[in-house]
């Protein structure tokens, strides 16, 4: 009799667990399927701020150096917002620099996406040492809450660093070895924009970014990270190693010489709340491209909704080129799989696609238009970036920056297979075909079926 009761209890628990799994999956996949619409954005307001200067950072080691440089020069405040922060080599470099700033009396505030923060930082003794400093505050955006599974899919994908009223860095790089430093052989190629304030704290994009940060910092979904500190010995000692390893980051900076003039720098963002979002950022970028010619898009992957396909087709009537990862070298198997499933729809928009096959995966998010407009930031050309996550892009009017980025894009095109709208393909002069292994072919074959119901979440 006792065995029967125990058996019934076990079966009951199993059924409860199964129902909870079904409920969680349904909550996580069904609500994001219903995309919101966005009204056409109003025309951009006239620039009321002081001029700002810019620099494109396209090398991972340089990206780490510029972050260390900004943190090292900060006297009052540092803000770091990032999707992914880890205590690997470059992550520890950053933690040590932030700890040293806190030791100097600088107010340090850090915001990390709640899923990545929970997975990679809560168990890190090094991060706890940083977070335990009296001048450091940490918050996690929308951390995992199994009682509210419908919120799991709404992530903070912003990546920026602000130092005083001096300058900020904004782009597509996370804070780990895949994006910063030269610690690993396999990494992601990405782009940041450094924005320097010619009049401290008075640039229009800087003011908008500061205002955006203060608002997202105060959201109810931004939870304070509280963990006991583990002494204050490692990071102090490690910072000395960082200064010895990267002396050029602490040698002083001629900001005018290191940056380029810009006629306009405008920050554009998605809504910041963890809910289904109207595609405000997407519509704002489309408006900027209105009447423009010679449009070139760099994106790690292309995962479009019907509305996005229609918008892309409208753009392609004026000439659109897209540089994306070739399936053979892409780092995101889901993005590669969806590309295999959606090729005909992508080519059907009339865009010329360049499948770039390089030694490293492309993670850059950039749109170039005409001879002066460059749009750079964190937003991928996928439904997650457009409808679910927080995202930000800088719209920059600078002929010199546009020219520099177009030169880099031409080199990427040489490493690519050019696919015409009719499906014809032509190899670039530096394109070397790579044979796909049988294991990868099997994986993609399986994923091509599995991802179909979930492509709006990829």
Coordinates of C-alpha atoms in Angstrom, one line a residue:
X1 CA 0.0 0.0 0.0
X2 CA 2.8 2.4 0.9
X3 CA 4.6 1.6 -2.4
X4 CA 1.4 2.4 -4.3
X5 CA 1.0 5.8 -2.5
X6 CA 4.7 6.6 -3.1
X7 CA 4.2 5.7 -6.8
X8 CA 1.2 7.9 -7.1
X9 CA 3.1 10.8 -5.5
X10 CA 6.0 10.3 -7.9
X11 CA 3.7 10.3 -10.9
X12 CA 1.9 13.4 -9.6
X13 CA 5.2 15.2 -9.2
X14 CA 6.3 14.2 -12.7
X15 CA 3.0 15.5 -14.2
X16 CA 3.4 18.8 -12.3
X17 CA 6.9 19.1 -13.6
X18 CA 5.9 18.3 -17.1
X19 CA 3.1 20.8 -17.0
X20 CA 5.5 23.5 -15.7
X21 CA 7.8 22.8 -18.6
X22 CA 5.0 23.1 -21.1
X23 CA 3.8 26.3 -19.4
X24 CA 7.3 27.8 -19.4
X25 CA 8.0 27.0 -23.1
X26 CA 4.6 28.3 -24.1
X27 CA 5.1 31.6 -22.1
X28 CA 8.5 32.0 -23.6
X29 CA 7.6 31.3 -27.2
X30 CA 4.0 32.4 -27.9
X31 CA 3.9 36.1 -26.7
X32 CA 7.0 37.2 -28.7
X33 CA 5.4 35.7 -31.8
X34 CA 2.9 38.6 -32.0
X35 CA 5.0 41.6 -33.2
X36 CA 3.9 45.1 -32.5
X37 CA 3.7 47.7 -35.1
X38 CA 5.4 51.1 -35.0
X39 CA 4.1 54.4 -36.3
X40 CA 6.4 56.2 -38.7
X41 CA 8.9 58.1 -36.6
X42 CA 9.0 61.8 -36.7
X43 CA 11.8 63.6 -38.4
X44 CA 15.0 63.9 -36.3
X45 CA 15.1 67.1 -34.3
X46 CA 17.8 69.6 -35.1
X47 CA 21.1 69.1 -33.2
X48 CA 21.0 71.3 -30.1
X49 CA 24.2 70.0 -28.5
X50 CA 27.9 70.8 -29.0
X51 CA 30.0 69.1 -31.7
X52 CA 31.2 65.6 -31.0
X53 CA 34.1 63.8 -32.6
X54 CA 34.2 60.1 -33.4
X55 CA 36.6 57.1 -34.0
X56 CA 35.8 53.7 -35.3
X57 CA 37.4 50.9 -33.2
X58 CA 37.7 47.8 -35.4
X59 CA 40.5 45.8 -33.6
X60 CA 39.8 43.8 -30.5
X61 CA 43.1 44.7 -28.8
X62 CA 42.5 48.4 -29.5
X63 CA 39.0 48.0 -28.2
X64 CA 40.4 46.9 -24.8
X65 CA 43.0 49.6 -24.8
X66 CA 40.4 52.4 -25.4
X67 CA 38.3 51.0 -22.6
X68 CA 41.2 50.9 -20.2
X69 CA 42.2 54.4 -21.3
X70 CA 38.7 55.9 -20.6
X71 CA 38.4 54.2 -17.2
X72 CA 42.0 55.3 -16.3
X73 CA 41.2 59.0 -17.1
X74 CA 37.8 59.1 -15.2
X75 CA 37.8 61.3 -12.2
X76 CA 34.1 61.3 -11.2
X77 CA 32.0 58.5 -12.7
X78 CA 32.2 55.4 -14.9
X79 CA 29.2 53.6 -16.4
X80 CA 29.5 50.1 -18.0
X81 CA 26.5 48.5 -19.6
X82 CA 27.0 45.2 -21.3
X83 CA 25.1 42.1 -22.5
X84 CA 27.8 39.6 -21.5
X85 CA 30.5 40.1 -18.9
X86 CA 32.9 37.3 -17.8
X87 CA 35.9 36.9 -15.5
X88 CA 38.2 35.7 -18.3
X89 CA 41.4 37.5 -19.2
X90 CA 39.9 40.6 -20.7
X91 CA 37.0 40.6 -18.2
X92 CA 39.5 40.6 -15.4
X93 CA 41.4 43.4 -17.1
X94 CA 38.2 45.4 -17.1
X95 CA 37.3 44.5 -13.5
X96 CA 40.8 45.5 -12.3
X97 CA 40.5 48.9 -14.1
X98 CA 37.0 49.5 -12.6
X99 CA 38.2 48.5 -9.2
X100 CA 41.2 51.0 -9.4
X101 CA 38.8 53.7 -10.5
X102 CA 36.6 53.0 -7.4
X103 CA 39.7 53.1 -5.2
X104 CA 40.4 56.6 -6.6
X105 CA 36.9 57.7 -5.4
X106 CA 35.2 57.4 -8.8
X107 CA 31.5 56.4 -8.7
X108 CA 31.3 53.1 -10.7
X109 CA 27.9 51.8 -11.9
X110 CA 27.6 48.5 -13.8
X111 CA 24.6 47.0 -15.5
X112 CA 24.6 43.5 -17.0
X113 CA 21.9 41.5 -18.7
X114 CA 20.2 39.3 -16.1
X115 CA 20.7 35.9 -17.8
X116 CA 24.4 36.4 -18.6
X117 CA 25.0 38.0 -15.2
X118 CA 23.4 35.1 -13.4
X119 CA 25.3 32.5 -15.5
X120 CA 28.8 34.0 -15.5
X121 CA 29.1 36.5 -12.6
X122 CA 27.2 35.3 -9.5
X123 CA 29.7 32.5 -8.9
X124 CA 32.8 34.7 -9.7
X125 CA 34.8 35.6 -6.6
X126 CA 36.7 38.2 -8.6
X127 CA 33.5 40.0 -9.6
X128 CA 32.2 39.8 -6.1
X129 CA 35.4 41.6 -5.0
X130 CA 34.6 44.4 -7.5
X131 CA 30.9 44.5 -6.6
X132 CA 31.7 44.7 -2.9
X133 CA 33.6 47.9 -3.2
X134 CA 31.8 50.8 -1.5
X135 CA 32.1 53.0 -4.7
X136 CA 30.7 50.3 -7.0
X137 CA 27.0 49.6 -7.7
X138 CA 25.8 46.7 -9.8
X139 CA 22.4 45.9 -11.3
X140 CA 21.1 42.9 -13.4
X141 CA 18.6 43.7 -16.0
X142 CA 15.6 41.4 -15.9
X143 CA 17.3 38.5 -14.1
X144 CA 15.8 35.0 -14.4
X145 CA 12.5 34.6 -12.6
X146 CA 10.9 31.2 -13.1
X147 CA 7.7 32.5 -11.7
X148 CA 7.4 34.9 -14.7
X149 CA 8.7 32.9 -17.6
X150 CA 7.0 35.2 -20.1
X151 CA 9.8 37.7 -19.4
X152 CA 12.7 35.5 -20.1
X153 CA 13.0 36.4 -23.8
X154 CA 13.4 40.2 -23.3
X155 CA 17.1 40.9 -22.9
X156 CA 19.3 44.0 -22.5
X157 CA 21.6 43.9 -25.6
X158 CA 23.2 47.3 -25.0
X159 CA 27.0 47.7 -24.9
X160 CA 28.5 51.0 -23.9
X161 CA 31.1 52.6 -21.5
X162 CA 30.8 56.2 -20.3
X163 CA 33.7 58.0 -18.6
X164 CA 32.9 61.3 -16.9
X165 CA 31.8 64.0 -19.4
X166 CA 34.8 63.1 -21.5
X167 CA 33.8 60.4 -23.9
X168 CA 32.0 57.1 -24.4
X169 CA 32.3 53.9 -26.4
X170 CA 29.3 52.3 -27.9
X171 CA 29.0 49.3 -30.3
X172 CA 28.6 45.6 -30.6
X173 CA 31.3 44.2 -28.3
X174 CA 30.6 42.3 -25.2
X175 CA 33.1 42.3 -22.2
X176 CA 35.0 39.0 -22.7
X177 CA 37.8 37.4 -24.6
X178 CA 35.7 36.9 -27.8
X179 CA 35.6 40.7 -28.2
X180 CA 38.4 42.3 -26.2
X181 CA 42.1 41.8 -26.3
X182 CA 44.1 39.2 -28.1
X183 CA 43.9 36.3 -25.7
X184 CA 42.3 33.7 -27.9
X185 CA 42.9 32.4 -31.4
X186 CA 39.2 32.2 -32.3
X187 CA 37.3 35.5 -31.8
X188 CA 34.6 37.8 -33.2
X189 CA 35.3 40.7 -35.5
X190 CA 33.3 43.7 -34.3
X191 CA 33.1 47.5 -34.3
X192 CA 32.7 50.2 -31.6
X193 CA 32.4 53.9 -32.0
X194 CA 34.3 56.2 -29.6
X195 CA 32.5 59.5 -29.2
X196 CA 34.6 62.4 -27.7
X197 CA 33.0 65.5 -26.2
X198 CA 34.6 68.7 -27.5
X199 CA 32.7 70.5 -24.8
X200 CA 32.6 68.2 -21.8
X201 CA 29.1 66.7 -21.4
X202 CA 27.4 68.9 -23.9
X203 CA 27.1 66.7 -27.0
X204 CA 23.6 65.8 -28.0
X205 CA 24.3 62.0 -28.3
X206 CA 26.1 62.0 -24.9
X207 CA 23.2 63.8 -23.2
X208 CA 20.7 61.3 -24.7
X209 CA 22.9 58.3 -23.6
X210 CA 23.2 59.6 -20.1
X211 CA 19.4 60.1 -19.9
X212 CA 18.8 56.7 -21.3
X213 CA 21.1 55.1 -18.7
X214 CA 19.5 56.8 -15.8
X215 CA 16.0 55.6 -16.9
X216 CA 17.0 52.0 -17.5
X217 CA 18.9 52.0 -14.2
X218 CA 15.7 52.9 -12.3
X219 CA 13.5 50.4 -14.0
X220 CA 11.7 47.9 -11.6
X221 CA 13.3 45.0 -13.6
X222 CA 16.8 46.3 -12.9
X223 CA 17.7 44.3 -9.7
X224 CA 20.5 45.3 -7.3
X225 CA 23.2 42.7 -7.2
X226 CA 24.3 42.0 -3.7
X227 CA 26.9 39.5 -2.8
X228 CA 29.5 39.4 0.0
X229 CA 33.0 40.6 -1.1
X230 CA 36.0 38.2 -1.0
X231 CA 38.6 40.6 0.3
X232 CA 40.3 43.4 -1.7
X233 CA 43.6 41.9 -2.7
X234 CA 43.4 40.2 -6.1
X235 CA 42.2 43.1 -8.2
X236 CA 44.6 45.6 -6.7
X237 CA 47.5 43.3 -7.5
X238 CA 46.1 42.4 -10.9
X239 CA 45.7 46.0 -11.9
X240 CA 49.5 46.5 -11.7
X241 CA 49.8 43.6 -14.1
X242 CA 47.4 45.3 -16.5
X243 CA 49.4 48.6 -16.4
X244 CA 52.6 46.6 -17.2
X245 CA 50.9 44.7 -20.0
X246 CA 49.3 47.7 -21.7
X247 CA 51.4 50.8 -21.0
X248 CA 50.1 52.5 -24.1
X249 CA 46.7 52.7 -22.5
X250 CA 48.0 55.0 -19.7
X251 CA 50.4 57.2 -21.7
X252 CA 48.0 60.2 -22.2
X253 CA 45.8 60.9 -25.2
X254 CA 45.6 63.6 -27.8
X255 CA 41.8 63.4 -28.3
X256 CA 41.6 65.8 -31.2
X257 CA 44.2 63.9 -33.1
X258 CA 42.7 60.4 -32.4
X259 CA 39.2 61.3 -33.5
X260 CA 37.4 62.6 -36.6
X261 CA 35.0 65.5 -36.9
X262 CA 31.3 64.6 -37.3
X263 CA 28.5 66.9 -38.4
X264 CA 25.9 64.9 -36.4
X265 CA 25.9 62.1 -33.9
X266 CA 22.5 60.9 -32.9
X267 CA 21.6 58.0 -30.5
X268 CA 18.6 55.9 -31.5
X269 CA 17.2 53.2 -29.3
X270 CA 14.5 50.6 -28.8
X271 CA 12.1 50.8 -25.9
X272 CA 13.9 49.6 -22.7
X273 CA 11.1 47.8 -20.8
X274 CA 11.1 43.9 -20.9
X275 CA 8.1 43.5 -23.1
X276 CA 7.2 43.0 -26.8
X277 CA 8.5 46.1 -28.5
X278 CA 7.3 48.2 -31.4
X279 CA 10.2 48.3 -33.9
X280 CA 11.0 52.0 -33.2
X281 CA 14.8 51.6 -33.8
X282 CA 14.2 49.7 -37.1
X283 CA 11.8 52.4 -38.3
X284 CA 14.2 55.2 -37.3
X285 CA 17.0 53.6 -39.3
X286 CA 14.7 53.1 -42.3
X287 CA 13.8 56.8 -42.1
X288 CA 17.4 57.8 -42.2
X289 CA 17.9 55.6 -45.3
X290 CA 14.9 57.3 -47.0
X291 CA 16.1 58.8 -50.3
X292 CA 19.6 57.5 -49.8
X293 CA 21.5 55.6 -52.4
X294 CA 24.3 53.0 -52.3
X295 CA 23.2 51.3 -49.0
X296 CA 25.6 48.7 -47.5
X297 CA 24.6 46.6 -44.5
X298 CA 26.9 44.5 -42.3
X299 CA 25.2 42.1 -40.0
X300 CA 26.2 38.7 -38.5
X301 CA 23.0 37.1 -39.6
X302 CA 19.7 37.8 -41.4
X303 CA 16.5 36.6 -39.7
X304 CA 13.7 38.7 -41.0
X305 CA 10.0 38.9 -40.4
X306 CA 7.6 39.5 -43.3
X307 CA 7.5 43.2 -42.5
X308 CA 11.3 43.4 -42.5
X309 CA 11.5 41.6 -45.8
X310 CA 9.0 44.1 -47.3
X311 CA 11.1 47.0 -45.9
X312 CA 14.3 45.5 -47.3
X313 CA 12.7 45.0 -50.7
X314 CA 11.7 48.7 -50.7
X315 CA 15.3 49.7 -49.9
X316 CA 16.7 47.4 -52.5
X317 CA 15.0 49.3 -55.3
X318 CA 17.7 51.9 -54.7
X319 CA 20.6 49.4 -54.4
X320 CA 21.3 47.4 -51.3
X321 CA 24.4 45.2 -50.5
X322 CA 24.5 43.0 -47.4
X323 CA 27.7 41.5 -46.0
X324 CA 27.0 38.6 -43.6
X325 CA 28.8 35.4 -42.5
X326 CA 29.0 32.5 -44.8
X327 CA 27.4 29.4 -43.3
X328 CA 30.8 27.7 -43.4
X329 CA 32.3 30.1 -40.9
X330 CA 29.4 31.6 -39.0
X331 CA 29.7 31.4 -35.2
X332 CA 25.9 31.3 -34.6
X333 CA 24.5 27.9 -35.8
X334 CA 20.9 29.1 -35.5
X335 CA 21.6 32.2 -37.6
X336 CA 23.3 30.0 -40.2
X337 CA 20.5 27.5 -40.2
X338 CA 17.8 30.2 -40.7
X339 CA 19.9 31.6 -43.6
X340 CA 19.8 28.2 -45.3
X341 CA 16.0 28.0 -44.8
X342 CA 15.4 31.6 -45.9
X343 CA 17.8 32.1 -48.9
X344 CA 15.1 32.5 -51.5
X345 CA 13.2 35.1 -49.4
X346 CA 16.5 37.0 -48.8
X347 CA 17.5 37.0 -52.5
X348 CA 13.9 37.8 -53.4
X349 CA 14.2 41.3 -51.8
X350 CA 16.6 42.3 -54.6
X351 CA 19.5 42.7 -52.2
X352 CA 23.0 41.7 -53.3
X353 CA 24.4 39.4 -50.6
X354 CA 28.0 38.9 -49.8
X355 CA 28.7 35.7 -47.9
X356 CA 31.9 36.5 -46.2
X357 CA 34.2 33.6 -45.4
X358 CA 37.0 34.8 -43.1
X359 CA 39.3 33.3 -40.5
X360 CA 37.1 34.8 -37.8
X361 CA 33.3 35.3 -37.5
X362 CA 31.8 38.7 -38.4
X363 CA 29.9 40.3 -35.5
X364 CA 29.7 43.9 -36.8
X365 CA 26.4 45.8 -37.1
X366 CA 26.8 48.7 -39.5
X367 CA 24.7 50.4 -42.2
X368 CA 26.4 52.8 -44.6
X369 CA 24.3 55.1 -46.8
X370 CA 25.5 57.6 -49.4
X371 CA 28.9 59.2 -48.8
X372 CA 28.3 60.6 -45.3
X373 CA 25.9 58.5 -43.2
X374 CA 27.2 55.6 -41.0
X375 CA 24.9 53.8 -38.5
X376 CA 26.7 51.7 -36.0
X377 CA 25.8 49.9 -32.8
X378 CA 24.4 46.7 -31.3
X379 CA 21.3 45.9 -33.5
X380 CA 21.5 42.8 -35.7
X381 CA 19.2 42.3 -38.7
X382 CA 17.1 39.8 -36.8
X383 CA 13.7 39.7 -35.2
X384 CA 15.2 39.4 -31.7
X385 CA 17.0 42.8 -32.1
X386 CA 14.0 44.5 -33.7
X387 CA 11.1 43.3 -31.6
X388 CA 12.4 41.8 -28.3
X389 CA 15.7 43.2 -27.0
X390 CA 17.0 46.6 -26.0
X391 CA 19.2 47.9 -28.7
X392 CA 21.0 51.1 -29.7
X393 CA 22.6 52.5 -32.8
X394 CA 24.5 55.8 -33.5
X395 CA 23.5 57.7 -36.6
X396 CA 26.7 59.6 -37.6
X397 CA 27.1 62.1 -40.4
X398 CA 30.7 62.2 -41.3
X399 CA 32.2 61.8 -44.7
X400 CA 35.6 60.8 -43.4
X401 CA 34.1 58.0 -41.2
X402 CA 31.9 56.8 -44.0
X403 CA 34.9 56.6 -46.3
X404 CA 36.9 54.6 -43.8
X405 CA 34.2 52.1 -43.2
X406 CA 33.5 51.7 -46.9
X407 CA 37.2 50.9 -47.5
X408 CA 37.0 48.2 -44.8
X409 CA 33.8 46.8 -46.3
X410 CA 35.4 46.5 -49.8
X411 CA 38.1 44.2 -48.2
X412 CA 35.3 42.1 -46.7
X413 CA 33.6 41.8 -50.1
X414 CA 36.8 40.5 -51.6
X415 CA 36.7 37.7 -49.0
X416 CA 33.1 36.9 -49.9
X417 CA 30.9 34.9 -52.3
X418 CA 28.7 37.5 -54.1
X419 CA 25.2 36.1 -54.5
X420 CA 23.0 38.1 -57.0
X421 CA 19.3 38.5 -56.5
X422 CA 18.7 35.9 -59.2
X423 CA 20.8 33.4 -57.2
X424 CA 23.9 33.5 -59.4
X425 CA 27.1 33.4 -57.3
X426 CA 30.6 34.8 -58.0
X427 CA 33.6 34.4 -55.8
X428 CA 35.6 37.4 -54.6
X429 CA 39.3 37.6 -55.5
X430 CA 40.3 36.6 -51.9
X431 CA 37.5 34.1 -51.4
X432 CA 38.8 30.6 -50.7
X433 CA 36.0 28.0 -50.6
X434 CA 35.8 25.9 -47.4
X435 CA 34.4 22.4 -47.4
X436 CA 31.9 21.9 -44.7
X437 CA 32.5 18.8 -42.5
X438 CA 29.9 16.0 -42.3
X439 CA 29.2 16.7 -38.7
X440 CA 28.3 20.3 -39.4
X441 CA 26.1 19.2 -42.3
X442 CA 24.2 16.8 -40.1
X443 CA 23.8 19.5 -37.4
X444 CA 22.4 22.0 -39.8
X445 CA 20.1 19.4 -41.4
X446 CA 18.6 18.7 -38.0
X447 CA 18.4 22.4 -36.9
X448 CA 16.7 23.4 -40.2
X449 CA 13.6 21.5 -39.0
X450 CA 13.9 22.3 -35.3
X451 CA 14.2 26.1 -35.6
X452 CA 11.2 26.7 -37.8
X453 CA 8.7 27.3 -34.9
X454 CA 11.2 29.3 -32.9
X455 CA 12.9 31.5 -35.6
X456 CA 11.3 34.6 -34.1
X457 CA 13.4 34.0 -31.0
X458 CA 16.8 33.3 -32.6

